[in-house]
Amino acid sequence: LGRMKPVIVVHGGAGRIFKEREEGCRAGVVRAALRGYSVLKQGGSAVDAVEEAVRSMEDDPHFNAGCGSVLNEKGEVEMDAIIMDGKNLDSGAVSAVKCIANPIKLARLVMEKTKHMLLTDHGAQLFAQATGIPEIPGEKLITERSRERWKKNLEPDSNPEEFQKDLGTVGAVAIDSEGNVACATSTGGLSNKLIGRVGDTACIGSGGYADNHSGATSTTGHGESIMKVVLARLILYYMEQGMSPEVAADTALDYMKTRVGGLGGVIVVNKAGEWAARFSTKQMSWATVKDDNLHYGIYAGEKHIKSIDEALASEREGF
């Protein structure tokens, strides 16, 4: 068997990225892609790589996942995450989890240590304790910005819908040298959401899907719209019909827009290692490493390319 060239693609969420946050978002997706790629280069699996990339963004307060997650109506952080292995279609997810730093780690443990695919809320918390994942005070996940936005949304004349536009789920897809694909997605959800609201992220086929027979995808955008069209699985279906990752992504996003008026973004890799990062929102931060080249962007049509050595050097200098 010819060995595959590993590829990783990450996104930091689709929507509107405020000017003053652009640099941080760009740096954050680039860092995540480089970390995931280094896992692949050292012979790690696609599952290891996507988990590592997403963990890096959960720890980065620029993104709506892990630390930096938006707050629900009660002012708390409730997070959703999913991971999926394209080799055997194993998947693990958690929803409405509180007080842990890395929901993606917990999702992976659900995949590997239980017979189940999705644990929620209190049950997920008990499982986290049982597997030794440290609990952290909820406040540790709350940034000044999330609290500000929550307060703004509580004002009687506020329109939380307006604020949903710049919310980033984070995600990663990868193919490793064995040709296995994987996806991972993690989010804090919608600002001022009802307690217990679960969006697309934790739902298999909506927030992500991975199958060695076709490829892997991770989504971001308006969760309820994504769930209505089962966006991640829809993209893979289009690839099974023979579409390239880019055309499949655009076709699926277009369908979601015309059918239910929903906007979003997706990253895709197919079983041949071809990739795409596409979005119908104003912006989506994304980065890819393939053939030792880093590609990244935020705006439609924007694509920077650096050699990986150059990228790693500027990474060490702190961007």
Short mmCIF file of C-alpha atoms in Angstrom, two decimals:
data_model
loop_
_atom_site.label_atom_id
_atom_site.label_comp_id
_atom_site.label_asym_id
_atom_site.label_seq_id
_atom_site.Cartn_x
_atom_site.Cartn_y
_atom_site.Cartn_z
CA LEU A 1 0.00 0.00 0.00
CA GLY A 2 1.34 3.42 -0.93
CA ARG A 3 1.51 5.63 2.14
CA MET A 4 -0.77 8.64 2.21
CA LYS A 5 0.64 12.10 2.68
CA PRO A 6 -0.94 13.34 5.89
CA VAL A 7 -3.23 16.38 5.75
CA ILE A 8 -4.88 18.41 8.49
CA VAL A 9 -7.50 21.14 8.12
CA VAL A 10 -8.85 23.22 11.03
CA HIS A 11 -11.48 25.91 11.46
CA GLY A 12 -12.02 28.41 14.26
CA GLY A 13 -15.65 29.08 13.46
CA ALA A 14 -17.73 30.77 10.78
CA GLY A 15 -19.46 34.10 11.17
CA ARG A 16 -18.23 37.62 11.57
CA ILE A 17 -14.77 38.10 13.03
CA PHE A 18 -14.25 41.53 14.54
CA LYS A 19 -11.20 43.42 13.23
CA GLU A 20 -9.44 43.52 16.59
CA ARG A 21 -9.75 39.74 16.93
CA GLU A 22 -8.55 38.79 13.45
CA GLU A 23 -4.87 38.39 14.26
CA GLY A 24 -5.61 36.25 17.29
CA CYS A 25 -7.98 34.02 15.32
CA ARG A 26 -5.49 33.63 12.49
CA ALA A 27 -2.66 32.80 14.88
CA GLY A 28 -4.92 30.37 16.76
CA VAL A 29 -5.94 28.27 13.74
CA VAL A 30 -2.39 28.26 12.41
CA ARG A 31 -1.06 27.05 15.77
CA ALA A 32 -3.73 24.33 15.90
CA ALA A 33 -2.97 23.15 12.36
CA LEU A 34 0.78 23.02 13.05
CA ARG A 35 0.21 21.04 16.25
CA GLY A 36 -2.09 18.56 14.55
CA TYR A 37 0.33 18.19 11.65
CA SER A 38 3.26 17.50 13.92
CA VAL A 39 1.25 14.64 15.47
CA LEU A 40 0.70 13.22 11.94
CA LYS A 41 4.35 13.68 10.97
CA GLN A 42 5.42 11.70 14.03
CA GLY A 43 3.23 8.83 12.86
CA GLY A 44 0.26 9.68 15.08
CA SER A 45 -3.26 8.76 13.97
CA ALA A 46 -5.80 11.10 12.40
CA VAL A 47 -7.82 10.81 15.64
CA ASP A 48 -4.80 11.92 17.71
CA ALA A 49 -4.19 14.83 15.34
CA VAL A 50 -7.73 16.23 15.33
CA GLU A 51 -7.98 15.90 19.10
CA GLU A 52 -4.70 17.78 19.55
CA ALA A 53 -5.70 20.55 17.11
CA VAL A 54 -9.08 21.07 18.77
CA ARG A 55 -7.56 20.99 22.27
CA SER A 56 -5.23 23.78 21.20
CA MET A 57 -8.23 25.93 20.19
CA GLU A 58 -10.24 25.02 23.31
CA ASP A 59 -7.35 26.45 25.34
CA ASP A 60 -7.29 29.64 23.26
CA PRO A 61 -9.72 32.30 24.56
CA HIS A 62 -10.21 33.70 21.03
CA PHE A 63 -12.57 30.82 20.23
CA ASN A 64 -16.02 29.83 21.42
CA ALA A 65 -14.93 26.47 22.84
CA GLY A 66 -13.35 25.48 26.14
CA CYS A 67 -11.94 28.65 27.70
CA GLY A 68 -13.65 31.58 25.96
CA SER A 69 -16.98 29.77 25.48
CA VAL A 70 -20.09 31.95 25.42
CA LEU A 71 -22.52 31.89 28.35
CA ASN A 72 -26.03 30.46 28.53
CA GLU A 73 -29.06 32.42 29.81
CA LYS A 74 -27.95 31.80 33.41
CA GLY A 75 -24.42 33.04 32.76
CA GLU A 76 -22.75 29.62 32.75
CA VAL A 77 -20.59 27.81 30.23
CA GLU A 78 -22.13 24.62 28.77
CA MET A 79 -20.06 22.92 26.08
CA ASP A 80 -20.59 20.29 23.36
CA ALA A 81 -17.96 18.22 21.53
CA ILE A 82 -17.66 15.27 19.17
CA ILE A 83 -14.87 13.13 17.73
CA MET A 84 -15.15 10.41 15.08
CA ASP A 85 -12.84 7.77 13.66
CA GLY A 86 -13.36 7.04 9.95
CA LYS A 87 -11.81 3.57 10.16
CA ASN A 88 -14.70 1.87 11.97
CA LEU A 89 -17.19 4.76 12.37
CA ASP A 90 -16.59 4.87 16.13
CA SER A 91 -17.60 8.18 17.66
CA GLY A 92 -17.80 9.82 21.07
CA ALA A 93 -19.56 13.01 22.08
CA VAL A 94 -20.51 15.05 25.12
CA SER A 95 -23.15 17.72 25.49
CA ALA A 96 -23.94 20.44 28.03
CA VAL A 97 -20.75 19.74 30.00
CA LYS A 98 -19.48 22.23 32.57
CA CYS A 99 -16.30 22.77 34.54
CA ILE A 100 -13.81 20.88 32.38
CA ALA A 101 -11.09 22.50 30.28
CA ASN A 102 -11.18 20.16 27.27
CA PRO A 103 -14.52 18.63 26.27
CA ILE A 104 -12.85 17.05 23.21
CA LYS A 105 -10.72 14.91 25.53
CA LEU A 106 -13.84 13.72 27.30
CA ALA A 107 -15.54 12.97 23.96
CA ARG A 108 -12.59 10.79 22.98
CA LEU A 109 -12.83 8.88 26.27
CA VAL A 110 -16.55 8.31 25.63
CA MET A 111 -15.56 6.84 22.26
CA GLU A 112 -12.83 4.61 23.66
CA LYS A 113 -13.95 3.65 27.15
CA THR A 114 -17.72 3.18 26.81
CA LYS A 115 -20.14 1.35 24.56
CA HIS A 116 -22.03 4.61 24.10
CA MET A 117 -21.63 7.53 21.73
CA LEU A 118 -23.03 10.52 23.59
CA LEU A 119 -23.06 11.43 27.28
CA THR A 120 -24.77 14.54 28.55
CA ASP A 121 -24.66 16.98 31.42
CA HIS A 122 -24.58 15.22 34.82
CA GLY A 123 -23.77 11.81 33.34
CA ALA A 124 -20.86 13.28 31.41
CA GLN A 125 -19.65 14.90 34.63
CA LEU A 126 -19.75 11.58 36.51
CA PHE A 127 -17.89 9.91 33.65
CA ALA A 128 -15.26 12.67 33.69
CA GLN A 129 -14.73 12.07 37.42
CA ALA A 130 -14.53 8.32 36.90
CA THR A 131 -11.88 8.70 34.19
CA GLY A 132 -9.84 11.19 36.20
CA ILE A 133 -10.47 14.32 34.14
CA PRO A 134 -9.91 17.20 36.54
CA GLU A 135 -12.81 19.49 37.31
CA ILE A 136 -12.02 23.19 37.18
CA PRO A 137 -14.08 26.06 38.57
CA GLY A 138 -16.58 27.24 35.93
CA GLU A 139 -15.24 30.81 36.26
CA LYS A 140 -11.91 29.66 34.82
CA LEU A 141 -13.60 29.17 31.43
CA ILE A 142 -15.28 32.58 31.43
CA THR A 143 -13.54 35.46 29.71
CA GLU A 144 -14.28 39.14 30.20
CA ARG A 145 -15.57 39.26 26.63
CA SER A 146 -18.07 36.42 27.10
CA ARG A 147 -19.42 38.03 30.25
CA GLU A 148 -19.74 41.42 28.52
CA ARG A 149 -21.63 39.90 25.63
CA TRP A 150 -23.91 37.95 27.99
CA LYS A 151 -24.79 41.17 29.84
CA LYS A 152 -25.44 43.00 26.57
CA ASN A 153 -27.77 40.23 25.44
CA LEU A 154 -29.77 40.52 28.67
CA GLU A 155 -30.74 44.12 27.90
CA PRO A 156 -34.43 44.40 26.95
CA ASP A 157 -33.77 45.85 23.48
CA SER A 158 -30.89 43.51 22.64
CA ASN A 159 -31.01 41.10 19.75
CA PRO A 160 -28.95 38.01 20.63
CA GLU A 161 -29.37 36.86 17.00
CA GLU A 162 -27.13 39.76 15.96
CA PHE A 163 -24.44 38.49 18.29
CA GLN A 164 -24.66 34.93 17.04
CA LYS A 165 -23.00 36.03 13.85
CA ASP A 166 -19.45 35.99 15.18
CA LEU A 167 -19.57 32.75 17.06
CA GLY A 168 -16.99 30.18 16.35
CA THR A 169 -17.27 26.51 16.90
CA VAL A 170 -13.80 24.98 16.43
CA GLY A 171 -13.03 21.86 14.45
CA ALA A 172 -10.44 19.73 12.68
CA VAL A 173 -10.32 17.00 10.05
CA ALA A 174 -7.32 14.90 9.08
CA ILE A 175 -6.05 12.00 7.04
CA ASP A 176 -3.02 10.12 8.36
CA SER A 177 -0.29 8.17 6.58
CA GLU A 178 -2.36 4.98 6.87
CA GLY A 179 -5.21 6.64 4.98
CA ASN A 180 -7.50 6.84 8.02
CA VAL A 181 -9.63 9.96 8.39
CA ALA A 182 -11.07 11.59 11.52
CA CYS A 183 -12.98 14.67 12.58
CA ALA A 184 -13.37 16.61 15.83
CA THR A 185 -15.61 19.58 16.69
CA SER A 186 -16.06 21.53 19.94
CA THR A 187 -18.16 24.54 20.96
CA GLY A 188 -19.63 26.68 23.72
CA GLY A 189 -22.80 26.97 21.65
CA LEU A 190 -25.02 30.03 21.27
CA SER A 191 -24.78 33.06 23.53
CA ASN A 192 -27.65 33.33 26.04
CA LYS A 193 -29.02 29.96 24.89
CA LEU A 194 -31.61 28.15 27.01
CA ILE A 195 -30.13 25.91 29.68
CA GLY A 196 -29.69 22.43 28.27
CA ARG A 197 -29.70 23.56 24.63
CA VAL A 198 -27.64 21.18 22.51
CA GLY A 199 -26.71 22.26 19.00
CA ASP A 200 -25.31 20.46 15.99
CA THR A 201 -21.81 19.94 17.38
CA ALA A 202 -22.53 16.91 19.57
CA CYS A 203 -24.82 15.32 16.95
CA ILE A 204 -23.18 12.78 14.67
CA GLY A 205 -23.64 13.68 11.00
CA SER A 206 -24.36 17.32 11.81
CA GLY A 207 -21.35 18.69 13.72
CA GLY A 208 -19.02 16.22 12.07
CA TYR A 209 -18.70 12.90 10.29
CA ALA A 210 -15.77 10.73 9.23
CA ASP A 211 -15.74 7.65 7.02
CA ASN A 212 -12.63 6.20 5.34
CA HIS A 213 -14.77 5.32 2.32
CA SER A 214 -15.34 8.98 1.50
CA GLY A 215 -13.67 11.47 3.86
CA ALA A 216 -14.20 13.64 6.92
CA THR A 217 -15.86 16.96 7.63
CA SER A 218 -16.39 19.35 10.56
CA THR A 219 -19.01 22.10 10.49
CA THR A 220 -19.67 25.48 12.09
CA GLY A 221 -22.48 27.99 11.86
CA HIS A 222 -26.11 28.13 12.90
CA GLY A 223 -26.55 24.84 14.77
CA GLU A 224 -30.28 24.41 14.31
CA SER A 225 -29.95 24.92 10.52
CA ILE A 226 -27.02 22.49 10.35
CA MET A 227 -29.07 19.84 12.18
CA LYS A 228 -32.04 20.26 9.83
CA VAL A 229 -29.96 19.26 6.81
CA VAL A 230 -27.49 16.95 8.64
CA LEU A 231 -24.76 19.01 7.00
CA ALA A 232 -21.63 16.96 7.66
CA ARG A 233 -23.14 13.74 6.33
CA LEU A 234 -24.68 15.60 3.38
CA ILE A 235 -21.23 16.75 2.25
CA LEU A 236 -19.87 13.20 2.36
CA TYR A 237 -22.93 12.03 0.43
CA TYR A 238 -22.13 14.54 -2.30
CA MET A 239 -18.52 13.32 -2.38
CA GLU A 240 -19.79 9.75 -2.70
CA GLN A 241 -21.65 11.00 -5.79
CA GLY A 242 -18.27 12.00 -7.22
CA MET A 243 -18.01 15.67 -6.27
CA SER A 244 -14.70 17.20 -5.19
CA PRO A 245 -14.47 18.39 -1.56
CA GLU A 246 -14.88 22.01 -2.65
CA VAL A 247 -17.93 21.42 -4.85
CA ALA A 248 -19.51 19.11 -2.25
CA ALA A 249 -19.01 21.73 0.48
CA ASP A 250 -20.42 24.56 -1.64
CA THR A 251 -23.39 22.47 -2.80
CA ALA A 252 -24.29 21.47 0.76
CA LEU A 253 -23.89 25.02 2.13
CA ASP A 254 -26.00 26.30 -0.75
CA TYR A 255 -28.71 23.75 -0.01
CA MET A 256 -28.76 24.77 3.67
CA LYS A 257 -29.08 28.42 2.69
CA THR A 258 -31.89 27.98 0.16
CA ARG A 259 -33.78 25.30 2.09
CA VAL A 260 -33.68 26.66 5.66
CA GLY A 261 -31.99 30.07 5.37
CA GLY A 262 -28.99 28.92 7.41
CA LEU A 263 -25.39 30.09 7.08
CA GLY A 264 -22.27 28.23 8.08
CA GLY A 265 -18.87 26.91 7.17
CA VAL A 266 -17.18 23.54 6.71
CA ILE A 267 -13.79 21.93 6.40
CA VAL A 268 -13.40 18.74 4.40
CA VAL A 269 -10.76 16.20 3.49
CA ASN A 270 -11.51 13.29 1.15
CA LYS A 271 -9.96 9.83 1.12
CA ALA A 272 -7.43 10.98 -1.52
CA GLY A 273 -6.20 13.77 0.75
CA GLU A 274 -7.82 16.60 -1.20
CA TRP A 275 -9.19 19.30 1.11
CA ALA A 276 -11.50 22.31 1.22
CA ALA A 277 -12.45 25.10 3.63
CA ARG A 278 -15.69 26.79 2.50
CA PHE A 279 -18.24 29.12 4.11
CA SER A 280 -21.43 31.05 3.35
CA THR A 281 -20.92 33.48 6.26
CA LYS A 282 -18.84 36.68 6.00
CA GLN A 283 -15.79 34.94 7.38
CA MET A 284 -14.33 31.73 8.75
CA SER A 285 -10.85 31.34 10.20
CA TRP A 286 -9.19 28.20 8.80
CA ALA A 287 -5.76 26.66 8.24
CA THR A 288 -4.42 23.58 6.46
CA VAL A 289 -1.11 21.79 6.31
CA LYS A 290 -0.41 19.52 3.35
CA ASP A 291 2.88 18.64 1.61
CA ASP A 292 4.75 20.65 4.25
CA ASN A 293 2.93 23.82 3.19
CA LEU A 294 0.67 25.82 5.46
CA HIS A 295 -2.39 27.52 3.91
CA TYR A 296 -4.65 29.82 5.93
CA GLY A 297 -7.23 32.57 5.66
CA ILE A 298 -10.30 34.29 7.10
CA TYR A 299 -12.02 36.11 4.22
CA ALA A 300 -13.59 34.57 1.12
CA GLY A 301 -10.88 34.21 -1.50
CA GLU A 302 -8.07 34.90 0.97
CA LYS A 303 -5.32 32.27 1.02
CA HIS A 304 -1.86 32.73 2.45
CA ILE A 305 0.75 30.05 1.85
CA LYS A 306 3.94 29.52 3.86
CA SER A 307 6.40 26.67 3.98
CA ILE A 308 6.08 24.74 7.21
CA ASP A 309 9.63 25.66 8.25
CA GLU A 310 8.84 29.35 7.86
CA ALA A 311 5.59 28.88 9.75
CA LEU A 312 7.23 27.02 12.63
CA ALA A 313 9.94 29.68 12.86
CA SER A 314 7.42 32.52 13.13
CA GLU A 315 5.40 30.38 15.57
CA ARG A 316 8.46 30.23 17.85
CA GLU A 317 8.88 33.97 17.60
CA GLY A 318 5.28 34.37 18.69
CA PHE A 319 3.69 35.30 15.35
#
